[in-house]
Short mmCIF file of C-alpha atoms and ligand atoms in Angstrom, two decimals:
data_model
loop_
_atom_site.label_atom_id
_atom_site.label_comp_id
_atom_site.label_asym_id
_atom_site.label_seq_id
_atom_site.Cartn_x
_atom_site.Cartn_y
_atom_site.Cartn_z
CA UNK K 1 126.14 106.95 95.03
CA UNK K 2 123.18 106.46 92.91
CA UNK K 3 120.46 109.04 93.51
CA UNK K 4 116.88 108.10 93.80
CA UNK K 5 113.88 110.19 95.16
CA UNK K 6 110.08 110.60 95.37
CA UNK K 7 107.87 113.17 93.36
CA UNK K 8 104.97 114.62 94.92
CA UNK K 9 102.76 117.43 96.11
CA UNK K 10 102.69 117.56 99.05
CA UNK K 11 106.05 116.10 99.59
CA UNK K 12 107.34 117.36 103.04
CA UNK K 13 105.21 114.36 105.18
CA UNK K 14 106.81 111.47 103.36
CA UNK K 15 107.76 108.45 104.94
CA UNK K 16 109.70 106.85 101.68
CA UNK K 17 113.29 108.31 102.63
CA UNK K 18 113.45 107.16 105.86
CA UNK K 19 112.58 103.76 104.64
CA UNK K 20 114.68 103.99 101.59
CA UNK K 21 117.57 105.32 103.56
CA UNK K 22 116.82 102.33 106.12
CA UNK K 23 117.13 99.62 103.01
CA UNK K 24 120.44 101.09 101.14
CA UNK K 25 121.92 100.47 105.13
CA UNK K 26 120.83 96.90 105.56
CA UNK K 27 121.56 95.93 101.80
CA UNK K 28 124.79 97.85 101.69
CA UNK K 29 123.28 99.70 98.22
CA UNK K 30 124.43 103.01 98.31
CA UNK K 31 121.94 105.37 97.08
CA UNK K 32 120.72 109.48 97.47
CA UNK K 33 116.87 109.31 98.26
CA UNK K 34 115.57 112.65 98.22
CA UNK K 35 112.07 114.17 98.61
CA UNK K 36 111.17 116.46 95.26
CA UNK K 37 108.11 118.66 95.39
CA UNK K 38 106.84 118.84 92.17
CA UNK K 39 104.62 121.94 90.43
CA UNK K 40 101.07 120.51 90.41
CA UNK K 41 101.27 121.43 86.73
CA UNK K 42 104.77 120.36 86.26
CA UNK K 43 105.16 116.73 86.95
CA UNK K 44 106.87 116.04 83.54
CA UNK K 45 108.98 118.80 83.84
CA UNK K 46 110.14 117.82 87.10
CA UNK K 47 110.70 114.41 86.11
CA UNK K 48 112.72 115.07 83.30
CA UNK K 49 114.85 117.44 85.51
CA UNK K 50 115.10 114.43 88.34
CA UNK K 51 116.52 112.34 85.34
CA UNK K 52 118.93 114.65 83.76
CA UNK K 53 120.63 114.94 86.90
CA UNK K 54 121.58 111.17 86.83
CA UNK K 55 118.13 109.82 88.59
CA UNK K 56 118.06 105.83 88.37
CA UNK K 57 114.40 105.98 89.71
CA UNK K 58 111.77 107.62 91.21
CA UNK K 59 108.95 106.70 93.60
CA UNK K 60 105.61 108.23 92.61
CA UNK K 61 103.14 109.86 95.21
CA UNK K 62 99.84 112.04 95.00
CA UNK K 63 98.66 113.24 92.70
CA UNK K 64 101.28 112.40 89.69
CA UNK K 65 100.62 108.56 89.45
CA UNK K 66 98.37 109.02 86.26
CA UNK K 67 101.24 111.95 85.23
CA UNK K 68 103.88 109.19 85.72
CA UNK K 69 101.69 106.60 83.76
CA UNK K 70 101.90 108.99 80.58
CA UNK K 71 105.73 109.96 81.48
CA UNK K 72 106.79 106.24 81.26
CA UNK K 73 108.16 104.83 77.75
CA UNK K 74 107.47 101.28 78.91
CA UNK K 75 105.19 99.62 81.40
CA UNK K 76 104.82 96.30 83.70
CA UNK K 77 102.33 94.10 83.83
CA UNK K 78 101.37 95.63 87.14
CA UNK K 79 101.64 99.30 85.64
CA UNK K 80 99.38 98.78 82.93
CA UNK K 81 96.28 96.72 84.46
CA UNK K 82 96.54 99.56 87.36
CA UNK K 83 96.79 102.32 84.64
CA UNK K 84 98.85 104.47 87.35
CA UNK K 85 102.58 104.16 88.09
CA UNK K 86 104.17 104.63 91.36
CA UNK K 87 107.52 103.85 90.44
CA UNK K 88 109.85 104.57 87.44
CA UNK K 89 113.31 102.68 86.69
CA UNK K 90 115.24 104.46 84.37
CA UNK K 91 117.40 101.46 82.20
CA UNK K 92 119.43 102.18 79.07
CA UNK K 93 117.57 105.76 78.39
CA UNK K 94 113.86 104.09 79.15
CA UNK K 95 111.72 105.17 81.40
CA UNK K 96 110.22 101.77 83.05
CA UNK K 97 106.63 102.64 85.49
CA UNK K 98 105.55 99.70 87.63
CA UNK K 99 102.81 99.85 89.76
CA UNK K 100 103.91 98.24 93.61
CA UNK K 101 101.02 99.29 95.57
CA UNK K 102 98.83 95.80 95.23
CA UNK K 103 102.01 93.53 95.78
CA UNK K 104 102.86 95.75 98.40
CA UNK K 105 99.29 94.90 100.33
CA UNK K 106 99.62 91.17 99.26
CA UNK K 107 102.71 91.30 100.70
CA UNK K 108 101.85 92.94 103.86
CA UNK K 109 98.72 90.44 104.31
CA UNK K 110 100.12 86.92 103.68
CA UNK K 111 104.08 87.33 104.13
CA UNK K 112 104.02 89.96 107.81
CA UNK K 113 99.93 89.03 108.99
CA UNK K 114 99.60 85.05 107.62
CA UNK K 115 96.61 85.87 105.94
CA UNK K 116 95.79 83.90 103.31
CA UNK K 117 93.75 85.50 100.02
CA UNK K 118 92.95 82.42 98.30
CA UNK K 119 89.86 80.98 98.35
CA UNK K 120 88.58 83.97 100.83
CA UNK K 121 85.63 86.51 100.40
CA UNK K 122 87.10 90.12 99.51
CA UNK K 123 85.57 92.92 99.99
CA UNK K 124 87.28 96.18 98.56
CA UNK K 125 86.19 99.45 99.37
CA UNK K 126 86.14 102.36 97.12
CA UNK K 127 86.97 102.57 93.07
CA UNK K 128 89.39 104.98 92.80
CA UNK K 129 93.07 104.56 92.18
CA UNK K 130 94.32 102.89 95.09
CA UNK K 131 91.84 100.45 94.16
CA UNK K 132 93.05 100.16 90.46
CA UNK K 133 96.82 98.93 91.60
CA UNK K 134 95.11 96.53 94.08
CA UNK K 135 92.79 94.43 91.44
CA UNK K 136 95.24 92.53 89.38
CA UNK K 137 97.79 91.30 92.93
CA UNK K 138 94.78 90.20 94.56
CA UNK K 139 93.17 88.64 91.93
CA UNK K 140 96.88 87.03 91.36
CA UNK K 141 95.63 85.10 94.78
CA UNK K 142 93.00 83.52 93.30
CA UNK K 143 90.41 84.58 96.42
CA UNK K 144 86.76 82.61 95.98
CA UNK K 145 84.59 86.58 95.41
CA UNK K 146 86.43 89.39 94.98
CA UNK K 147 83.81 92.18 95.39
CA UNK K 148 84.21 95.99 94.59
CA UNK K 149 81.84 98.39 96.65
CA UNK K 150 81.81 102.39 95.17
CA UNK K 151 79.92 105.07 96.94
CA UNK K 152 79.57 105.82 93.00
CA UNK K 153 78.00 102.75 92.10
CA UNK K 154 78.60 103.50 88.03
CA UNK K 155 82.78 103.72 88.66
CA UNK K 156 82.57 99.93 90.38
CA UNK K 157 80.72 98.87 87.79
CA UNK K 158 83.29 100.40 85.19
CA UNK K 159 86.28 98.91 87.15
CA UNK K 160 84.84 95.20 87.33
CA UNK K 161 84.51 95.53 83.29
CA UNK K 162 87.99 97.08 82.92
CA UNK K 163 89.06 94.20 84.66
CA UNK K 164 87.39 91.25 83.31
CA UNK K 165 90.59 90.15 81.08
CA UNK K 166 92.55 89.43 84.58
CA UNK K 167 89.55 87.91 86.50
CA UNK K 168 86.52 87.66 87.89
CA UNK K 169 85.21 90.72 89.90
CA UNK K 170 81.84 92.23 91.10
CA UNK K 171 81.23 95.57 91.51
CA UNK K 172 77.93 97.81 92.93
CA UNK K 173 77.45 100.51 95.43
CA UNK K 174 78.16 100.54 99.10
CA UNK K 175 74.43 100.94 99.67
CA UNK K 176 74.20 97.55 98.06
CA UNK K 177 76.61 95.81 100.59
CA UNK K 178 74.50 92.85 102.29
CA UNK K 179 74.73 92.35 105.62
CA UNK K 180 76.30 89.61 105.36
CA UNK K 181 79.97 88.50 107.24
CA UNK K 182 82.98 88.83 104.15
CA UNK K 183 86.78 87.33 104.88
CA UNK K 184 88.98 90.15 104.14
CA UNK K 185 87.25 94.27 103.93
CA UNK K 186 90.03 96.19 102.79
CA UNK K 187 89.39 100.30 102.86
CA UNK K 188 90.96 101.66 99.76
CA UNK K 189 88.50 104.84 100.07
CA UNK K 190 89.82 108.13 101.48
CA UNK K 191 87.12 108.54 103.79
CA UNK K 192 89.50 107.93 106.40
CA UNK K 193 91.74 111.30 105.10
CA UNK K 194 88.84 113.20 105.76
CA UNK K 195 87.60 111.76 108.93
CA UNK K 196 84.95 109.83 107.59
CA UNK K 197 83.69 106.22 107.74
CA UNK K 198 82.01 104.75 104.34
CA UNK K 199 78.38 104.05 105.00
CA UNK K 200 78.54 100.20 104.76
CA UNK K 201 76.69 97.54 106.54
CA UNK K 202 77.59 96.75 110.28
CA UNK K 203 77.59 92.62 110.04
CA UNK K 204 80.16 92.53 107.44
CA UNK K 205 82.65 93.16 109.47
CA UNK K 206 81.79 90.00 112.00
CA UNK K 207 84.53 87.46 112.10
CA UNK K 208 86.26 89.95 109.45
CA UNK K 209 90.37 90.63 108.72
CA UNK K 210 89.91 94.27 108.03
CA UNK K 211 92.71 96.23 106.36
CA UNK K 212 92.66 101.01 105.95
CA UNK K 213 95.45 101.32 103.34
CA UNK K 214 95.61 104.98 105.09
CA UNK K 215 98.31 105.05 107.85
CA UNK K 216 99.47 107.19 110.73
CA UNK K 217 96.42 107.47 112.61
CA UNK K 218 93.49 105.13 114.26
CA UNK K 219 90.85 106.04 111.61
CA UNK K 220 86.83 105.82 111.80
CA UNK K 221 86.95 102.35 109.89
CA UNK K 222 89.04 100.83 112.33
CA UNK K 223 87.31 102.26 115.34
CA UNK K 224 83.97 100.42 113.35
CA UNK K 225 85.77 97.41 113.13
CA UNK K 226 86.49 97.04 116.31
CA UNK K 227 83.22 97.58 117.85
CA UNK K 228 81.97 94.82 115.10
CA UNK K 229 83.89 91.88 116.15
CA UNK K 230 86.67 92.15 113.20
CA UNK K 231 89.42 89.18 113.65
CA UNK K 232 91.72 91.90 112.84
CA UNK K 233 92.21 95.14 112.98
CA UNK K 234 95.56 96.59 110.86
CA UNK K 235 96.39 99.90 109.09
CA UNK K 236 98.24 100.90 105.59
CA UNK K 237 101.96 101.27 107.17
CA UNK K 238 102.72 97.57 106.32
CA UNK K 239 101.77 98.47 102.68
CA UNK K 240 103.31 101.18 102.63
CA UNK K 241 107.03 99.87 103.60
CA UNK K 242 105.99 96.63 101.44
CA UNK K 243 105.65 98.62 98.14
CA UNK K 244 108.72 100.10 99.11
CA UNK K 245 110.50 97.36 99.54
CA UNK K 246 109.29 95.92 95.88
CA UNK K 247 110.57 99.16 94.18
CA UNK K 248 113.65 98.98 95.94
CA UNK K 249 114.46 95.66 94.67
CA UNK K 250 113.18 96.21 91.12
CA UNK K 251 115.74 99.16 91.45
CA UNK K 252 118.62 97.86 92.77
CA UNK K 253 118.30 93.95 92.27
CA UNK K 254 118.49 93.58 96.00
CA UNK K 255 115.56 92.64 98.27
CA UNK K 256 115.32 94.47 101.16
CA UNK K 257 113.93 93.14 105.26
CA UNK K 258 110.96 94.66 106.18
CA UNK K 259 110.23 94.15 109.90
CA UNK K 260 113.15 96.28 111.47
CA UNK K 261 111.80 99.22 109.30
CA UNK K 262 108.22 98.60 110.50
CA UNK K 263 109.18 98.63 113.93
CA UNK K 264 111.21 101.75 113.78
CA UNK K 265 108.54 103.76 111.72
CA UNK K 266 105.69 101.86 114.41
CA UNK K 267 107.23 103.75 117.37
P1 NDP W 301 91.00 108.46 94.93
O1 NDP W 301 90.75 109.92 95.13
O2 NDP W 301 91.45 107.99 93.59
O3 NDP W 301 89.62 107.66 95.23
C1 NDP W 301 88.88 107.93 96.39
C2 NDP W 301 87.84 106.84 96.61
O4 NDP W 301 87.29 107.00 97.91
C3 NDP W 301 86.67 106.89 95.63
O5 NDP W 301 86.26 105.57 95.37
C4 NDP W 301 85.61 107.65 96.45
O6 NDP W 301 84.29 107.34 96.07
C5 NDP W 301 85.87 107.11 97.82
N1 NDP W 301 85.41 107.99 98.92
C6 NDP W 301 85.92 109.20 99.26
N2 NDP W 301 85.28 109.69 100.35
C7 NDP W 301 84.35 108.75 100.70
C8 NDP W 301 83.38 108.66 101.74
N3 NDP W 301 83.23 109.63 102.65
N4 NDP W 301 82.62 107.55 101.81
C9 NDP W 301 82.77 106.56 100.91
N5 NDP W 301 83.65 106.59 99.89
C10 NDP W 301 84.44 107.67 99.78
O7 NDP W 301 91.99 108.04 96.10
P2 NDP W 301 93.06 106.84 96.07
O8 NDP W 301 92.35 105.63 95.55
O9 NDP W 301 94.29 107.27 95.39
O10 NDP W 301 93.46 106.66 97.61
C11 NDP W 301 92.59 106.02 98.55
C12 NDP W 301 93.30 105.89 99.89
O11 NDP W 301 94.35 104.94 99.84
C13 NDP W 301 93.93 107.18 100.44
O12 NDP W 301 93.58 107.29 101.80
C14 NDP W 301 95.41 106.94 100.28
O13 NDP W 301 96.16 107.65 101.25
C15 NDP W 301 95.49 105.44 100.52
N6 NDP W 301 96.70 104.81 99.94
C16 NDP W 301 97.58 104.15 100.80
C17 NDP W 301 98.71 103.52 100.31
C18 NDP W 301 99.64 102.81 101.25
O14 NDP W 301 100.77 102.47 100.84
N7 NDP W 301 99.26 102.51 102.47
C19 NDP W 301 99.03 103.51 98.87
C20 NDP W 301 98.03 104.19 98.04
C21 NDP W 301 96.91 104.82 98.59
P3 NDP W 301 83.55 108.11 94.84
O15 NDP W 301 84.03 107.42 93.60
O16 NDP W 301 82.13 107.91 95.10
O17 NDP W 301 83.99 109.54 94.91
#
């Protein structure tokens, strides 16, 4: 059996081997997927430990994604416009990051929900480094605006230039949001960890799809969307099993269903 795993710290709340373990069953890939709590000053180590023991890959949670960006000996596309790595493929002795976080959202959007991105207003939330893996997949979709809003107006600003050679963006602070109706808001801050809704205009949200990459729980963003008139209301547990699915296949060559999994972890 070929062992696989997840690095993080915390580790213990992870979702990723029940959904890994859920794949290797329906693709008949047989594979260890193990949860591995990593030092929060030892992510390397750990790594390099996870490997020696025969590892084929890793998935990548908080905080190590930057760690795993500097671990890797090669990059994707994906990995390197994101500049963080979720998941490493170990091929021939070299340690491969790609970033499926932002195919794992456009997936989740236009293959489970029927949204379409292109030509649609898109509104992201926050610039931090869920935000960084998003940019290049959604731009991918060609959407008309692609806006970044930053309660730190300077790091939106920084990300739209950092991403200029893959596409147009625009980025300011929240406090700059018009009040205006957008196509698609997608919460990539983690006000919703803490309980918190990001002080943003009430009209955007009219007529709105709007997407918390957090999962698990009804946050304060959805609760606000709901009271103004979003077409949609949808949490971060599509994503989540999405990116999965993408680093399972760039694993194992095998492309894993989604919906079964999603219905299982829904309950
Ligand atoms: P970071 O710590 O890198 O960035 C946090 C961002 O949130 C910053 O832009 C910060 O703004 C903003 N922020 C924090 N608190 C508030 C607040 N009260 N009001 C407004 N803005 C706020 O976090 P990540 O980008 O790594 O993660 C963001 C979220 O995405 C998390 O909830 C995480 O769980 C989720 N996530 C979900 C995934 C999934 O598969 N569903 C995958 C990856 C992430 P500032 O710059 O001003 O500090």
């Amino acid at each position: 059996m070929d062992l696989y795993g997840v690095l993080g710290n915390p580790i213990e709340h992870s979702l990723s081997p029940e959904i890994h373990t859920q794949f290797s069953q329906q693709t008949g890939c047989e594979i260890i997927y193990k949860r591995v709590l990593a030092p929060l000053d030892g992510f390397s180590s750990t790594a390099e430990s996870f490997i020696n023991k025969g590892a084929k890959g890793f998935s990548i949670t908080v905080p190590f994604k930057l760690d795993a960006f500097d671990l890797a000996t090669d990059l994707t596309d994906n990995a390197k416009a994101a500049g963080a790595v979720n998941t490493i493929k170990i091929s021939e002795g070299r340690i491969i990051g790609e970033n499926t976080d932002g195919i794992g959202l456009v997936n989740d959007l236009t293959s489970n929900l029927n949204v379409t991105l292109k030509n649609k207003v898109v509104l992201v939330l926050g610039a931090g480094g869920a935000t960084q893996g998003l940019l290049l997949p959604l731009l991918n979709e060609q959407p008309r605006r692609l806006m970044i809003a930053n309660r730190t107006r300077s790091k939106a600003k920084k990300m739209k230039h950092d991403f200029a050679q893959y596409g147009e963006t625009c980025g300011f602070g929240l406090d700059e949001i018009k009040n205006e109706p957008v196509d698609i808001i997608i919460n990539a801050t983690s006000a919703s960890l803490h309980g918190e809704m990001p002080d943003i205009a009430n009209g955007v949200a009219d007529g709105a799809i709007c997407y918390d990459l957090m999962y698990g729980n009804q946050t304060p963003f959805m609760d606000w969307a709901e009271k103004n008139n979003a077409q949609m209301v949808i949490d971060g547990l599509g994503m989540l099993i999405e990116q999965a699915a993408v680093a399972f296949e760039f694993w194992t060559g095998k492309k894993p269903k989604t919906g079964q999994v999603f219905k299982e972890l829904r309950r």
